[in-house]
Every structure is written in C-alpha cells, then in structure tokens.
Tab-separated table of C-alpha atoms and ligand atoms in Angstrom:
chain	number	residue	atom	x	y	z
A	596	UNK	CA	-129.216	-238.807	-145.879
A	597	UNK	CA	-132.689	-237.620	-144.563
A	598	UNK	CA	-133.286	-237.289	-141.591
A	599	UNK	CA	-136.179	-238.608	-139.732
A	600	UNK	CA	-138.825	-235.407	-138.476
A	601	UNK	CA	-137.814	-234.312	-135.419
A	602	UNK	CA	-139.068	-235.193	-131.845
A	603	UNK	CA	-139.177	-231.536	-131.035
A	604	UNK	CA	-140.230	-229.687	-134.015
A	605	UNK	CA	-140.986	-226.136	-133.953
A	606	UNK	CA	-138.881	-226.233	-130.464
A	607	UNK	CA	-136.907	-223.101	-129.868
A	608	UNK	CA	-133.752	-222.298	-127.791
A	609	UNK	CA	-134.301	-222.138	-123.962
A	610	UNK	CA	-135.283	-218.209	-123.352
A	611	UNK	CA	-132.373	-218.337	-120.655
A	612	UNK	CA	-129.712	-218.784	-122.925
A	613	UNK	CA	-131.188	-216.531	-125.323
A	614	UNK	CA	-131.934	-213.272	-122.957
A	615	UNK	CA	-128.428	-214.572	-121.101
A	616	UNK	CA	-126.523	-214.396	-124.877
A	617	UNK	CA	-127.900	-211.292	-125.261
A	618	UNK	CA	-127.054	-209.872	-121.906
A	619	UNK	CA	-123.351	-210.235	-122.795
A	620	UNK	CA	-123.727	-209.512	-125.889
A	621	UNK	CA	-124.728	-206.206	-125.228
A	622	UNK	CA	-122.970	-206.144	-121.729
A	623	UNK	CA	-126.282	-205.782	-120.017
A	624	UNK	CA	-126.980	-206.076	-115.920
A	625	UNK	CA	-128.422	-210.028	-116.476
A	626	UNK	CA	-131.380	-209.797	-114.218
A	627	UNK	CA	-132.952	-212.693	-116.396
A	628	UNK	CA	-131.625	-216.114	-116.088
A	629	UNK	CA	-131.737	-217.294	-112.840
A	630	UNK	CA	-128.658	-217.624	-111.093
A	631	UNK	CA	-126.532	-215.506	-108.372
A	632	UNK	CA	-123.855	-213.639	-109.547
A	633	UNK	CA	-122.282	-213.474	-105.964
A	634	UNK	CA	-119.835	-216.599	-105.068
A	635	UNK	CA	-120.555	-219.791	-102.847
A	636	UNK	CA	-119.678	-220.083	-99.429
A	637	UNK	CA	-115.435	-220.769	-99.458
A	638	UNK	CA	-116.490	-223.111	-96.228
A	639	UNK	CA	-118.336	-225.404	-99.156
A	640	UNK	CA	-116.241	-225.298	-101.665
A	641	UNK	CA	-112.684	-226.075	-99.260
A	642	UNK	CA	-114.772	-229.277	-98.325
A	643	UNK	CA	-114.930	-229.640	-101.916
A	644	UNK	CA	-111.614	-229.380	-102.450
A	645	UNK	CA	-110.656	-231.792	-99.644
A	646	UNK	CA	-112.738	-234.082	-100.860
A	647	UNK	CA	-111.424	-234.281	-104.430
A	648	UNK	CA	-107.787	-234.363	-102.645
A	649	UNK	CA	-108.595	-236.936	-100.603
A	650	UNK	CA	-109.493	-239.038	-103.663
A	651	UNK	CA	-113.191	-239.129	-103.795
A	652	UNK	CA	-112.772	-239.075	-107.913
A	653	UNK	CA	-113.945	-242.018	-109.495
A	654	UNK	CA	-117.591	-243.129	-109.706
A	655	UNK	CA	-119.771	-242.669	-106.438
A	656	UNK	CA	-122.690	-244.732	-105.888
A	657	UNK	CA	-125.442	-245.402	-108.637
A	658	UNK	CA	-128.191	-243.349	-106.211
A	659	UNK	CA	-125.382	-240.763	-105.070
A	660	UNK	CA	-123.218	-241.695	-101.845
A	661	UNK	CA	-124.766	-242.883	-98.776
A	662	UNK	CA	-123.780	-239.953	-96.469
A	663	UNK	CA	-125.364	-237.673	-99.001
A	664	UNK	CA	-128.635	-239.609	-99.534
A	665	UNK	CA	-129.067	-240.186	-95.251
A	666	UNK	CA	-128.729	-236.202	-95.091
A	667	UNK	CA	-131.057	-235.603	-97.358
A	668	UNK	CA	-133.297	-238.153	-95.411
A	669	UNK	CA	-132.748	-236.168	-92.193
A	670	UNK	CA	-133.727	-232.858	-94.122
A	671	UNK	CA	-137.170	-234.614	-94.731
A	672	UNK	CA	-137.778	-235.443	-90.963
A	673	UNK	CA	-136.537	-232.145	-89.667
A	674	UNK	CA	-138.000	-229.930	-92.123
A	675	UNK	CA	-141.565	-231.942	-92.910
A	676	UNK	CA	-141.780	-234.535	-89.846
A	677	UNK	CA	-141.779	-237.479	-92.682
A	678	UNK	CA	-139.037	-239.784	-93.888
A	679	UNK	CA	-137.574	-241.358	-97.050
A	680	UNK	CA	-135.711	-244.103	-96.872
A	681	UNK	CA	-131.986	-243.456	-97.879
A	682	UNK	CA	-131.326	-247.015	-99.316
A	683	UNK	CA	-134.297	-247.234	-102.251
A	684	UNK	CA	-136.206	-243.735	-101.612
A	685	UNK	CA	-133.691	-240.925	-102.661
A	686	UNK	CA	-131.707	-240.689	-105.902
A	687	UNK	CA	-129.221	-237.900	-105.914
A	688	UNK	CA	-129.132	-236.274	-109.786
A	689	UNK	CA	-127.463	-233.918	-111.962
A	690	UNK	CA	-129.650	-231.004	-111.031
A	691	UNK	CA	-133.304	-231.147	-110.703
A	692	UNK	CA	-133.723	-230.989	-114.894
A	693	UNK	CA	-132.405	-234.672	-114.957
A	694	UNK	CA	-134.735	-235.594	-112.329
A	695	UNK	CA	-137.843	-234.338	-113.886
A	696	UNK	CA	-136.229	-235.677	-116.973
A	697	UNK	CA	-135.545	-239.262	-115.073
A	698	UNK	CA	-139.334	-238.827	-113.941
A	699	UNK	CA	-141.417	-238.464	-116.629
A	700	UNK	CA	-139.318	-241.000	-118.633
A	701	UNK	CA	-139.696	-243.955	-116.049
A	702	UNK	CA	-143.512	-243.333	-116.279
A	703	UNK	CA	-144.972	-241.605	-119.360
A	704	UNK	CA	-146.096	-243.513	-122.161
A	705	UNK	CA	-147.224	-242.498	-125.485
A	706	UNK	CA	-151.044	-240.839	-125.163
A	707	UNK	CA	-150.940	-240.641	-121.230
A	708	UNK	CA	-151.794	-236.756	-120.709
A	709	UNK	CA	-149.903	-234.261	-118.163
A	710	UNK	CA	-151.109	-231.738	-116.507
A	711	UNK	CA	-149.234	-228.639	-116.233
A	712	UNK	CA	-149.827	-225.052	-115.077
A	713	UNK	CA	-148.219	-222.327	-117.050
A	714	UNK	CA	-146.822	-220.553	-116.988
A	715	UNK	CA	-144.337	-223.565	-116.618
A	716	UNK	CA	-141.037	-224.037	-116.235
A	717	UNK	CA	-139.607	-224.589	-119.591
A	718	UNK	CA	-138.115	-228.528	-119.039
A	719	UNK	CA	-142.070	-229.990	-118.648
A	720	UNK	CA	-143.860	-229.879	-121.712
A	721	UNK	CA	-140.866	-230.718	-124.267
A	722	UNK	CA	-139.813	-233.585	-121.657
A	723	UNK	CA	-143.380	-234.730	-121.865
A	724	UNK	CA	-143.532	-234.545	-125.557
A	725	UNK	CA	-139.961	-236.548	-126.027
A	726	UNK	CA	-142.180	-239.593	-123.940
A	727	UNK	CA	-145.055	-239.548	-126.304
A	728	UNK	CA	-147.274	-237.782	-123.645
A	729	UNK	CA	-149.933	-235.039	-124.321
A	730	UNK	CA	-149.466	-232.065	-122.026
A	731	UNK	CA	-152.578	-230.575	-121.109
A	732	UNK	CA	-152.391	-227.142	-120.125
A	733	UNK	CA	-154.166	-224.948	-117.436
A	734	UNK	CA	-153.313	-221.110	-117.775
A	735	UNK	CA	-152.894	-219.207	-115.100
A	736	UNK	CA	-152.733	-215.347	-114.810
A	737	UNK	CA	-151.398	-212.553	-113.294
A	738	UNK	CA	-151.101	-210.929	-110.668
A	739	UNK	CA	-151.644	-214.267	-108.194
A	740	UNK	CA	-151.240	-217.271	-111.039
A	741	UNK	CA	-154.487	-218.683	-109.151
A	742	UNK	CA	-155.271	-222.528	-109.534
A	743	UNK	CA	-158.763	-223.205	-110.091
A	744	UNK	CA	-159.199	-226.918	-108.974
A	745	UNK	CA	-162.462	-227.025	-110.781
A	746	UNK	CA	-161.054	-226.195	-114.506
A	747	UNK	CA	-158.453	-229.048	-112.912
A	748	UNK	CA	-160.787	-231.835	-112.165
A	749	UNK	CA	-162.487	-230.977	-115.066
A	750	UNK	CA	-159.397	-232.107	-117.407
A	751	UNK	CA	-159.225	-235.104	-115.212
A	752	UNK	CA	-160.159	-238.734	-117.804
A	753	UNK	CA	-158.984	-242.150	-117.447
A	754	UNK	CA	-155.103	-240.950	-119.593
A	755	UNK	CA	-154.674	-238.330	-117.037
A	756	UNK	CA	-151.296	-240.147	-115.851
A	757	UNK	CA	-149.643	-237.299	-113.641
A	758	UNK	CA	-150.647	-233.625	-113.113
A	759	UNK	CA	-147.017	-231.229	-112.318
A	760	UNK	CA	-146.931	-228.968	-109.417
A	761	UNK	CA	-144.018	-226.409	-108.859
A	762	UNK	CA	-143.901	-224.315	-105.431
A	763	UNK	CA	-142.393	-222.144	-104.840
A	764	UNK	CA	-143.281	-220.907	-108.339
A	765	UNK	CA	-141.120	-219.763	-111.466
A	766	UNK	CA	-141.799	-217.412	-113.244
A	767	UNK	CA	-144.349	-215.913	-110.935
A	768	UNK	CA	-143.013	-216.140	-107.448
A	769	UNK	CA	-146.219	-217.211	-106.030
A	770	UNK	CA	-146.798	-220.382	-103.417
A	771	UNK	CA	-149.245	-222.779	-103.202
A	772	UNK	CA	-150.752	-223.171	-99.684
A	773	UNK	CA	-152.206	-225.745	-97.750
A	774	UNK	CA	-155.778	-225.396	-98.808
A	775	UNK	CA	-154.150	-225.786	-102.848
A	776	UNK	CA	-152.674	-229.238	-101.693
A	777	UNK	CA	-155.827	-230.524	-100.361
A	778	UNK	CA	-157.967	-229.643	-103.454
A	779	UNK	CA	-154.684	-231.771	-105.571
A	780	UNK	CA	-155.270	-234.429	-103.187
A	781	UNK	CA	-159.069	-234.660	-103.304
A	782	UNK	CA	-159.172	-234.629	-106.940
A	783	UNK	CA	-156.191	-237.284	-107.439
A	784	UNK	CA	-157.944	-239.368	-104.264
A	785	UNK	CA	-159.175	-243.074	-105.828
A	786	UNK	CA	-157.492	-242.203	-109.045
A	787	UNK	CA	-153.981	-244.060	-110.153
A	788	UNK	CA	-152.884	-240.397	-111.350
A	789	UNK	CA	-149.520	-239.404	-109.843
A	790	UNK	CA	-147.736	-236.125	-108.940
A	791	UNK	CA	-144.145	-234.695	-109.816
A	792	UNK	CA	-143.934	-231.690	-107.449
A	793	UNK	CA	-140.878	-229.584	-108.447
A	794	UNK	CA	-139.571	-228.156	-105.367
A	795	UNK	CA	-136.370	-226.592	-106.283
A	796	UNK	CA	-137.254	-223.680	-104.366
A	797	UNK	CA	-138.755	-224.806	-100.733
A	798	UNK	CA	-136.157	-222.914	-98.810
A	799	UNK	CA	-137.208	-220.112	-100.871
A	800	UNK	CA	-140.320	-218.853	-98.884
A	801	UNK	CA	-141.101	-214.986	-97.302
A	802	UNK	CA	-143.021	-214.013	-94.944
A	803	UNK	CA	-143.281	-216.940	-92.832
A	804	UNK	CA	-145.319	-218.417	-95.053
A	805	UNK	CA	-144.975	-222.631	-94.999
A	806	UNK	CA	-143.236	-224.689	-97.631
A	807	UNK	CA	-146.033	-227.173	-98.524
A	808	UNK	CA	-144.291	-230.300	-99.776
A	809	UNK	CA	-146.482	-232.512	-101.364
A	810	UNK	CA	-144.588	-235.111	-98.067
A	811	UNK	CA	-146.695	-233.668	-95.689
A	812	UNK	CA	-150.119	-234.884	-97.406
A	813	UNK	CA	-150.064	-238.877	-97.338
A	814	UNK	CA	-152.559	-239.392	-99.959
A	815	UNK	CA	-149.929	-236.852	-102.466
A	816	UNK	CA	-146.889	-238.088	-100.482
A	817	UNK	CA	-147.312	-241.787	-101.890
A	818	UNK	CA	-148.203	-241.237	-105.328
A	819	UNK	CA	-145.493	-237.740	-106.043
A	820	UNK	CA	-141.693	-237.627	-107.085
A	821	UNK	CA	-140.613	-234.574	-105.374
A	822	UNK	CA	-137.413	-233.160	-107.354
A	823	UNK	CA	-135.211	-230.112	-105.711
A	824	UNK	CA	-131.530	-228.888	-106.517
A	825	UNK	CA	-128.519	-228.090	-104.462
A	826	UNK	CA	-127.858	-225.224	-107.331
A	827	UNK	CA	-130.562	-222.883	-105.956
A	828	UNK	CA	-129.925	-223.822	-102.256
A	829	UNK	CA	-126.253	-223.455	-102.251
A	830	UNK	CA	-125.436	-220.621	-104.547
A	831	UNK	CA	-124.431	-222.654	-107.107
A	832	UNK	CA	-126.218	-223.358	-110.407
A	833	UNK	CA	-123.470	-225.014	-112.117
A	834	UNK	CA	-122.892	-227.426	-109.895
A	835	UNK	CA	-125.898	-229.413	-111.500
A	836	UNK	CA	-126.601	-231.696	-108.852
A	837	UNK	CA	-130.297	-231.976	-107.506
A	838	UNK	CA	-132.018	-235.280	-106.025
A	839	UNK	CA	-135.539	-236.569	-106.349
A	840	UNK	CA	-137.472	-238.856	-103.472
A	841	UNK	CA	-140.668	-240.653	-103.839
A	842	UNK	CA	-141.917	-243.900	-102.368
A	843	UNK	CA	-139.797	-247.728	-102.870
A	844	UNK	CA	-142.222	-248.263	-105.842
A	845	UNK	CA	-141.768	-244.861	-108.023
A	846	UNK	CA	-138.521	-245.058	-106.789
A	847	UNK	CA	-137.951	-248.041	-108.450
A	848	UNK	CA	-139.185	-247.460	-111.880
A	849	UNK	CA	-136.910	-243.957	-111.722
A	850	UNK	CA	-133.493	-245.995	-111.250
A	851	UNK	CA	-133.881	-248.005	-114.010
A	852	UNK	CA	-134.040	-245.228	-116.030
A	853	UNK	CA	-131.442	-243.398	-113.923
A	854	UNK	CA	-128.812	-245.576	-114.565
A	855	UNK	CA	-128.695	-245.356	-118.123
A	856	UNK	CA	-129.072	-241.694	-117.975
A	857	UNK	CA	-126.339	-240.624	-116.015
A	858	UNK	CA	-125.518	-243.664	-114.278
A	859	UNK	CA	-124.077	-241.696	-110.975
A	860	UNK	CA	-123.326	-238.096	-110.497
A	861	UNK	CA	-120.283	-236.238	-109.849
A	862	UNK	CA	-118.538	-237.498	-106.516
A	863	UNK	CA	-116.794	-234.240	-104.704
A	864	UNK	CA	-119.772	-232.307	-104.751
A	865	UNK	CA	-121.530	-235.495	-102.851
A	866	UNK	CA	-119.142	-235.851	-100.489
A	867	UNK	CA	-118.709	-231.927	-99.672
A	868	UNK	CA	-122.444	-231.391	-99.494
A	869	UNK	CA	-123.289	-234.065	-97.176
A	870	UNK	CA	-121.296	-232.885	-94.711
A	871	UNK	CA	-122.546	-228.848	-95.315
A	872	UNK	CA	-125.739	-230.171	-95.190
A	873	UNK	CA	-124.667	-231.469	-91.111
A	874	UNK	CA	-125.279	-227.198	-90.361
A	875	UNK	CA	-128.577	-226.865	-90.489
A	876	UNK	CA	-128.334	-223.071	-90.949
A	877	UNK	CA	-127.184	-223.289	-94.670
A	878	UNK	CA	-130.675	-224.075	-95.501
A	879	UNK	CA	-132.959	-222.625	-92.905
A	880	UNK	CA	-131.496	-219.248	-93.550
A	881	UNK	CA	-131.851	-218.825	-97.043
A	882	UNK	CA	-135.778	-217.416	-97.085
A	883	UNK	CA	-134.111	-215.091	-95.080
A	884	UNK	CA	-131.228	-213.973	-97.246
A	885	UNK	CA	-133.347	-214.100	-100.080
A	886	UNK	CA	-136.643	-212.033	-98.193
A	887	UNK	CA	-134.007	-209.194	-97.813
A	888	UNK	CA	-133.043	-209.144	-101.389
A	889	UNK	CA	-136.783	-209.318	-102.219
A	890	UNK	CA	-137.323	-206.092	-100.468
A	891	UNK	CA	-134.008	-204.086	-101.339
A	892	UNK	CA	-135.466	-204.272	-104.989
A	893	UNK	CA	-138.651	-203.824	-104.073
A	894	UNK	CA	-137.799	-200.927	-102.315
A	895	UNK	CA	-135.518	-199.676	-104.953
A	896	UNK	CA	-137.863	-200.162	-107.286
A	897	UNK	CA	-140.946	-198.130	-105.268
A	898	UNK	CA	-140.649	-194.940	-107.782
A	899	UNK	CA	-140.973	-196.703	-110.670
A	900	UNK	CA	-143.499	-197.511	-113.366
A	901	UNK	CA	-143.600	-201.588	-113.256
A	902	UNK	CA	-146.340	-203.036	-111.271
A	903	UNK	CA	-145.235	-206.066	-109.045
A	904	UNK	CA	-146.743	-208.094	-106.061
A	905	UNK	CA	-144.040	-208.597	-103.641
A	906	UNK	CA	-143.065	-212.895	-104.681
A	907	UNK	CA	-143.893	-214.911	-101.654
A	908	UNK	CA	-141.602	-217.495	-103.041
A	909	UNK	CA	-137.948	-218.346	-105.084
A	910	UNK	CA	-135.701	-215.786	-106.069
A	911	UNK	CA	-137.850	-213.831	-108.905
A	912	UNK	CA	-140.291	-211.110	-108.861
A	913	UNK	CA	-142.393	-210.952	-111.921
A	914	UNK	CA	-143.259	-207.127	-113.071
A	915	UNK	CA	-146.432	-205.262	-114.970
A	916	UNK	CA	-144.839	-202.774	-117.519
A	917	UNK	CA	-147.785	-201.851	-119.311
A	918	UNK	CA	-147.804	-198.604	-117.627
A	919	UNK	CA	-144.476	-198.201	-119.492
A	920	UNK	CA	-144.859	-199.946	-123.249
A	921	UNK	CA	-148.090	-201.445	-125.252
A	922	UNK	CA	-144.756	-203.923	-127.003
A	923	UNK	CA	-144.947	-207.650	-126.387
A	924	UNK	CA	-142.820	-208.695	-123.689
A	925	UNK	CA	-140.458	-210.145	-126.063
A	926	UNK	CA	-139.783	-207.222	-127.690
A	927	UNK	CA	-139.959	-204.836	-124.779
A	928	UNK	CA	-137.104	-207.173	-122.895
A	929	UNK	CA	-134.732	-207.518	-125.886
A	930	UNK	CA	-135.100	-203.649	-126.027
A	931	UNK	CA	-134.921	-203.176	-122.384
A	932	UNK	CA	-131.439	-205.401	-123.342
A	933	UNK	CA	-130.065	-203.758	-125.684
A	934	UNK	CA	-131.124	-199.711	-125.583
A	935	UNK	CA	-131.384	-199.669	-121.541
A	936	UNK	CA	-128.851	-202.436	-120.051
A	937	UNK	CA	-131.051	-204.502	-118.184
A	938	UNK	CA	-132.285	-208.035	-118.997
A	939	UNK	CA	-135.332	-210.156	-117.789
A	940	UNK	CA	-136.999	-212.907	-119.002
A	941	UNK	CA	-140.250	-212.119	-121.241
A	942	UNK	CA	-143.319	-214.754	-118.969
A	943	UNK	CA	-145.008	-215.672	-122.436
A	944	UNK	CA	-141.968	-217.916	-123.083
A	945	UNK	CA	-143.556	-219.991	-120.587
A	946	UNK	CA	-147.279	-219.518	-121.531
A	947	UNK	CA	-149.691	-222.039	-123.728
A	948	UNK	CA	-149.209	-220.581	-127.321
A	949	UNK	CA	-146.849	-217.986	-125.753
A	950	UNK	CA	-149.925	-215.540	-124.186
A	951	UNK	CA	-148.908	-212.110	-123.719
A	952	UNK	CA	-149.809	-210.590	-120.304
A	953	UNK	CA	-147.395	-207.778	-120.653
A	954	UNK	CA	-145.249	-209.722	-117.850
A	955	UNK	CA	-141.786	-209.741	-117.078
A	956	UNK	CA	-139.512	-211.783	-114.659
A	957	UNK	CA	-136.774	-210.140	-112.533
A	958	UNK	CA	-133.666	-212.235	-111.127
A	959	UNK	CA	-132.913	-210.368	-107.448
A	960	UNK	CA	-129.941	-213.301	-106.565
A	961	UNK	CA	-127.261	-210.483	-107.670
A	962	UNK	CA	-125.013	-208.518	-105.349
A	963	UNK	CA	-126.938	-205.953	-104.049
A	964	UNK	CA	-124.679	-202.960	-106.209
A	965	UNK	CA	-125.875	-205.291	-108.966
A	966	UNK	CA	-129.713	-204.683	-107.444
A	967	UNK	CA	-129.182	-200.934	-107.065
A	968	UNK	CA	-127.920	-200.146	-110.498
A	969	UNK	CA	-130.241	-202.068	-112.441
A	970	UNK	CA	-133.437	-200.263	-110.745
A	971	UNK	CA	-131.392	-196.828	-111.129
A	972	UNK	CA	-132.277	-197.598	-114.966
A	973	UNK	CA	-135.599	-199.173	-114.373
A	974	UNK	CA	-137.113	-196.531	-112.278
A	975	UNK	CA	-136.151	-194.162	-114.937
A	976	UNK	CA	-138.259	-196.155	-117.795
B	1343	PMP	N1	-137.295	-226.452	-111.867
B	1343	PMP	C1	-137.398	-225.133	-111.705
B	1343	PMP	C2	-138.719	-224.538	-111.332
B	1343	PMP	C3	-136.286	-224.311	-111.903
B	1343	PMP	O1	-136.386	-222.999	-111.769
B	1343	PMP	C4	-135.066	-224.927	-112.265
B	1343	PMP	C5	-133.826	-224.129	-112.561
B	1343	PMP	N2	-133.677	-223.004	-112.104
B	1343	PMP	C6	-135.008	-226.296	-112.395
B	1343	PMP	C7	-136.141	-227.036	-112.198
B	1343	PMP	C8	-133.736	-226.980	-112.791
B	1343	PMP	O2	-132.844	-227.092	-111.751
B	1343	PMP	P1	-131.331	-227.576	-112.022
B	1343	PMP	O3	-130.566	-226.384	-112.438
B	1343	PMP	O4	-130.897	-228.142	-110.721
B	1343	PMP	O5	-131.401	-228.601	-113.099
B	1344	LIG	N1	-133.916	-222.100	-113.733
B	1344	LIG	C1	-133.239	-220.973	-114.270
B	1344	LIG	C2	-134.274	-219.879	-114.496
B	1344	LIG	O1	-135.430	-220.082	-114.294
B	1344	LIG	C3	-132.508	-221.245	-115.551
B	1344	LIG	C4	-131.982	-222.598	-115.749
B	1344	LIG	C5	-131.536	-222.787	-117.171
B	1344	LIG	O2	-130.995	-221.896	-117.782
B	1344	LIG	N2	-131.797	-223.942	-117.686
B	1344	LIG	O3	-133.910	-218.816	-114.892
C-alpha cells in the first residue's frame, strides 16, 4: 500500500519529549520540560478521590460539569471584572493543547493565514498547518521578545483570519502589557480577524505586574478564544484538563468540533476542581510561590556564566550561554545532558527555520534541592 504524503512532513518529535528522553536516559536533573517535580496538594487530590468514590465515573457533561464551568465563570469576574456565561461560553478540555487544537479547527480554513510570534509554543504552527492554514511568522528576539505592532499590521491582508497571542510567555518568560493589548486591538479594530490568546500561565506573573487577558479589552474580548490549563495552575500536568471561553458565537463553532474530539473530559478531576477552585487562594498565590522559585535560581545562579533577565512571567527563565560555548543550542543542551547532568530546552526549537540566538530555557517548578543542585553544576560551566 502507499501511503498518501503526509499532513506534517518534515515534522519532528516535540523537543519536550526529546530533551525529557534524554534526561532519563542519561539520569540528568530535567530542568527542560515543563512540569513540577514536587506533588499536588493531598487536599485536591482526597476531593479527587471522593469524588471518584462517590461515583462521579461515567461521562460528565459535553462542556465539562456545571459546577466546574460556573467556577470558572466566577474566576473571570473576580479576577478580570468580566463574565462568561457558564451555559454556552466555557468549554472545559483535556488540557489547553486540545483547546487550541478545538480552536483553530472550528475556524481555520485552507489559505486563511495565522499570525504567530515565535518563538511559539510548539502546538500552533503544526495545528495550523493540519487546517490548511498558512502561519505567518513574526520573530522576536532576545533579551525582551519585543512585539513590534508595525511589522504586525504590516502582515495584516484580507486572509489574515486570527493572529495568536500567549502571555505569560513560553519560552521567554516575558508579558505583554497593557499598552501591547491596545496596539492588538487597534490593528484588529474594523477587521473580521480574531484572536486565540493562550493564557495557560495568567496566575503566573512577578512583580506585581498585571495579567492582561485579552477579557479586559472589549473590542479583543469579543472576537478571542482565551485557552488556560488546570495542569500549570494546580501542580499537575498530567491531569490534562484545561478550558477555553470566548463569546456564544465562537463558542458555538468550538463545540461542534468539541464533541467529536473528545466529546467530554474526564469527570473526577471536574468535580474535585470545582470545588478547590471555591478557595480562592489556590490560584491567587501561585505568582507568589512561583516569584520565590524565580529568585532562589536566580540567586543561585548569580556566579555563573549564563546571562538571564529575571522572567516576569510562567515558570521558565530563558538563559544567554554564549559567554560559555560558540555550539548551537541544540548541541550545547544535549551536551549540557549528557557530559554535565542538567537538561533545558534549546529556544530555536521554537524559532521560524529554527534561528539560533544561543538561548536556552530553564524549568524552576522543581523542589528547591532540585534548584540548588542543578545551578551547583551550572555555575561551574
Ligand atoms: N500553551 C502553552 C504556552 C504551554 O506552555 C502549554 C503546556 N505547558 C500548553 C499550551 C498546553 O497545556 P496543556 O498541558 O494543558 O495541554
Ligand atoms: N508545556 C510544556 C513545556 O513548555 C510541555 C508540554 C508538553 O510536553 N507537551 O515545557
């Protein structure tokens, strides 16, 4: 049999997997993919647990249970003074990659063009590309990953069907602020183009800087799916369970593709988040968890030879080593793997046509033994 060319060709194997495989492999400190090596809160998980004794196992509701879907409503009002409607504004998913998935399915055609910044998180362009859609690419660049909303509006033409935000940012760990917002929403004003602002991170934020939700901008607000996960905010990345809100009409189009997708998403988790979600705590405190990781390897890492800006956002820092190799980042992190123990994520996995800046991304959601015994090594590179 031959097979038909593929939809992805030339596409390689997610850099996570790869820099994770070769963390065990070699039994390295895995400062690359991003997840926290240090358990869930037990208060979580017991309501998990009650909740799956207590029979909540078969198939929840299509959008994700009601409970769920009105606390994730009151999130909205507390957190950004707007609302979503629980009954036909909210769709809880598995994890914010099926939501961006979801997305870009219920909307992109074949020849509609995407903008996207990159570095970008890796889902965008190949989920664009499986629609038919062209992704059009604006590099950005180290150390502050910059927008310039004139190269943006420039790229702007009657295909333009969405341009793809993500704050706080991966890889870089920067934030877009308010003024960023209003240049997205003066360029997209009088146009039909519409936003998918990948949030994943907005409890993520130092230095008392603002989470700025596309919600809080009406003119973004009714033209954006927002997508966010429960796996970043909760500690627990293999849960794979995110949600993604946007007005009646977006909404709309997204459940029809939803519910051939995944139809509904695991029920336990629903029921045991909804009610952790009733603290509001669990959320508002994370920047400040996180901010104190930020510095402890910051501050660990003050004697070495990497160059970083302190991230203002999410739980990565992305380093300079060019004071310490002329390599290409791929080959300086699978040595850094494999010779010194530590792994981190090469950035040009994430560029257009994979552009080398000589920058790496660190993972600080580890234990902080985990923190102090990788910089131990990297202060002596
Ligand atoms: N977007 C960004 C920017 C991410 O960093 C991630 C994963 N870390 C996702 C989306 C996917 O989230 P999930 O694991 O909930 O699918
Ligand atoms: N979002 C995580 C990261 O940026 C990885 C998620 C994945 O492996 N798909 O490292």
């Amino acid at each position: 049999m031959q097979l038909p060319p593929s939809k992805l060709p030339g596409l390689e194997t997610t850099i996570f997997a790869v820099m994770s495989g070769l963390a065990i492999k070699h039994n390295a400190l895995n400062l690359s993919q991003g997840y926290p090596n240090f358990p869930s809160d037990p208060v979580l998980m017991d309501l998990i647990y009650e909740a799956m004794k207590t029979g909540k196992n078969q198939y929840a509701h299509m959008l994700g249970i009601p409970e769920l879907r009105r606390a994730i409503s009151r999130k909205f009002e507390l957190l950004y003074n707007t609302t979503y409607n629980p009954d036909n504004e909210i769709t809880v998913t598995a994890g914010a990659t099926q939501a961006i998935y979801t997305a870009l399915t219920a909307v992109i055609r074949p020849g509609d063009e995407v903008i996207v910044f990159r570095p970008a998180y890796d889902c965008y362009v190949p989920t664009v590309e499986l629609n038919g859609g062209k992704a059009i690419s604006v590099q950005l660049g180290p150390p502050d990953y910059k927008i310039d909303w004139e190269e943006v509006r420039s790229l702007v033409n009657s295909r333009t069907r969405m341009i793809m935000i993500n704050t706080p940012h991966n890889p870089s760990g920067t934030v877009l602020d308010r003024a960023d917002l209003l240049s997205l929403q003066e360029i997209v004003n009088g146009t039909d183009i519409m936003i998918l602002s990948d949030e994943v991170y907005e409890h993520i934020i130092f230095d008392d800087e603002q989470h700025q939700s596309v919600c809080r901008f009406p003119d973004l607000r009714s033209r954006s799916f927002i997508t966010a996960s429960f796996g970043k905010t909760f500690h627990n990345t293999g849960w794979k369970i995110g949600y993604c809100c946007a007005p009646k009409d977006l909404m709309e189009e997204f459940v029809k593709v939803h519910q051939f997708n995944v139809f509904s998403v695991n029920h336990p988790m629903q029921v045991g988040i909804a009610k952790y979600l009733e603290n509001e705590d669990h959320y508002l405190k994370l920047g400040e968890f996180y901010q104190k990781k930020r510095d402890l390897f910051l501050s660990l890492m003050q004697e070495s030879r990497f160059k970083m800006k302190p991230s203002k956002g999410t739980y990565f820092q992305a380093a300079d080593y060019s004071q310490i190799s002329t390599e290409g980042d791929m080959d300086f992190t699978r040595r850094m793997t494999i010779e010194h123990g530590v792994a981190s994520i090469p950035i040009s996995a994430f560029n257009l046509d994979k552009k080398d800046n000589h920058m790496i991304r660190f993972c600080f959601a580890k234990t902080d033994d985990t923190l102090k015994r990788a910089a131990e090594i990297l202060c002596r590179l």
